[in-house]
Amino acid sequence: FIILTTSLLILTACSATSSEQTTFDNCPNLDLSTITVDDTSAQYMDEVAKLVQESTNELIGKSVKNVEYCAAFEGLAYRVAARDGEFYALTMDYSPTRINVEIEKDIVTKINVG
């Protein structure tokens, strides 16, 4: 399943216009190895969330397809919190490796971790 998904993502990127392909190549570099606290601590989860938020902030203003691709590429869960002014009900569980996006006219306008 993972190999198939990866293949589909690559095919999607290849079928995009040349300007979208360039954008897809510019996903943030999310390197969790830079976190130096013990990975079993609550502080670790806070550091992961902070790093994910900082890394994905640069995706604001990009197309939905680009952000979906980058989230998958970086191993992040992705969900739409709002689209064109309509907000959706979301579960209250928290994940520091999930991004919630708000979209206007197929452009991501806001990203929150959770």
Short mmCIF file of C-alpha atoms in Angstrom, two decimals:
data_model
loop_
_atom_site.label_atom_id
_atom_site.label_comp_id
_atom_site.label_asym_id
_atom_site.label_seq_id
_atom_site.Cartn_x
_atom_site.Cartn_y
_atom_site.Cartn_z
CA PHE A 1 0.00 0.00 0.00
CA ILE A 2 2.77 2.45 0.84
CA ILE A 3 4.63 1.70 -2.39
CA LEU A 4 1.42 2.13 -4.38
CA THR A 5 0.66 5.42 -2.62
CA THR A 6 4.18 6.68 -3.27
CA SER A 7 3.89 5.70 -6.91
CA LEU A 8 0.59 7.52 -7.22
CA LEU A 9 2.05 10.64 -5.64
CA ILE A 10 4.96 10.58 -8.03
CA LEU A 11 2.62 10.12 -10.97
CA THR A 12 0.45 12.98 -9.72
CA ALA A 13 3.49 15.25 -9.45
CA CYS A 14 4.67 14.23 -12.92
CA SER A 15 1.28 14.95 -14.45
CA ALA A 16 1.16 18.44 -12.94
CA THR A 17 2.12 21.51 -14.89
CA SER A 18 5.79 22.43 -14.88
CA SER A 19 5.22 25.27 -12.37
CA GLU A 20 3.47 22.88 -9.99
CA GLN A 21 6.29 20.34 -10.33
CA THR A 22 8.79 22.96 -9.22
CA THR A 23 6.59 23.82 -6.23
CA PHE A 24 6.27 20.14 -5.29
CA ASP A 25 10.05 19.91 -5.12
CA ASN A 26 10.10 22.66 -2.48
CA CYS A 27 8.56 20.84 0.46
CA PRO A 28 9.85 21.86 3.89
CA ASN A 29 12.63 19.77 5.34
CA LEU A 30 11.18 18.30 8.51
CA ASP A 31 14.08 16.75 10.43
CA LEU A 32 12.93 15.40 13.80
CA SER A 33 16.46 14.24 14.56
CA THR A 34 17.28 17.81 15.56
CA ILE A 35 15.18 17.37 18.71
CA THR A 36 17.52 16.52 21.56
CA VAL A 37 15.13 15.80 24.46
CA ASP A 38 14.10 12.27 25.44
CA ASP A 39 11.48 10.98 22.99
CA THR A 40 9.30 9.62 25.80
CA SER A 41 8.82 13.01 27.48
CA ALA A 42 5.97 15.48 27.10
CA GLN A 43 8.58 18.05 26.15
CA TYR A 44 9.48 15.91 23.12
CA MET A 45 5.87 16.07 21.88
CA ASP A 46 5.92 19.85 22.33
CA GLU A 47 9.18 20.10 20.38
CA VAL A 48 7.77 17.94 17.56
CA ALA A 49 4.67 20.13 17.33
CA LYS A 50 6.79 23.30 17.31
CA LEU A 51 9.06 21.95 14.56
CA VAL A 52 6.10 20.76 12.44
CA GLN A 53 4.40 24.16 12.80
CA GLU A 54 7.56 26.07 11.88
CA SER A 55 8.27 23.78 8.92
CA THR A 56 4.76 23.85 7.48
CA ASN A 57 4.22 27.60 7.87
CA GLU A 58 6.14 28.03 4.61
CA LEU A 59 3.37 26.09 2.84
CA ILE A 60 0.81 28.82 3.52
CA GLY A 61 -0.14 30.43 0.22
CA LYS A 62 0.48 27.27 -1.81
CA SER A 63 -2.06 25.09 -3.59
CA VAL A 64 -4.00 22.39 -1.78
CA LYS A 65 -2.41 19.73 -3.99
CA ASN A 66 1.06 20.99 -3.13
CA VAL A 67 0.37 20.97 0.62
CA GLU A 68 -1.21 17.49 0.45
CA TYR A 69 1.84 16.23 -1.42
CA CYS A 70 4.29 17.80 1.03
CA ALA A 71 2.38 16.46 4.05
CA ALA A 72 2.51 12.93 2.60
CA PHE A 73 6.17 13.36 1.64
CA GLU A 74 7.05 14.40 5.20
CA GLY A 75 4.89 11.66 6.79
CA LEU A 76 2.38 14.08 8.29
CA ALA A 77 -1.32 13.45 8.67
CA TYR A 78 -3.44 16.06 6.87
CA ARG A 79 -7.01 17.21 7.31
CA VAL A 80 -9.11 20.12 6.12
CA ALA A 81 -10.43 22.28 8.97
CA ALA A 82 -12.18 24.85 6.74
CA ARG A 83 -12.81 25.43 3.06
CA ASP A 84 -14.06 28.67 1.53
CA GLY A 85 -15.43 29.97 4.84
CA GLU A 86 -17.11 26.71 5.90
CA PHE A 87 -15.59 25.22 9.05
CA TYR A 88 -15.78 21.47 9.63
CA ALA A 89 -16.22 19.52 12.85
CA LEU A 90 -12.93 17.95 13.91
CA THR A 91 -12.09 15.38 16.53
CA MET A 92 -10.56 16.71 19.74
CA ASP A 93 -7.64 14.26 19.80
CA TYR A 94 -4.23 15.82 19.38
CA SER A 95 -1.36 14.70 17.19
CA PRO A 96 1.85 16.74 16.87
CA THR A 97 2.40 15.22 13.43
CA ARG A 98 -0.97 16.20 11.95
CA ILE A 99 -1.68 19.47 10.19
CA ASN A 100 -5.11 21.08 9.99
CA VAL A 101 -5.47 23.39 7.01
CA GLU A 102 -7.83 26.19 6.10
CA ILE A 103 -8.38 26.74 2.38
CA GLU A 104 -9.72 29.59 0.26
CA LYS A 105 -10.16 29.00 -3.49
CA ASP A 106 -7.80 25.98 -3.44
CA ILE A 107 -5.02 27.93 -1.69
CA VAL A 108 -3.98 27.04 1.87
CA THR A 109 -4.42 30.14 4.03
CA LYS A 110 -3.71 28.74 7.49
CA ILE A 111 -2.02 25.68 9.01
CA ASN A 112 -2.26 24.52 12.61
CA VAL A 113 -0.69 21.46 14.18
CA GLY A 114 -2.97 19.09 15.99
#
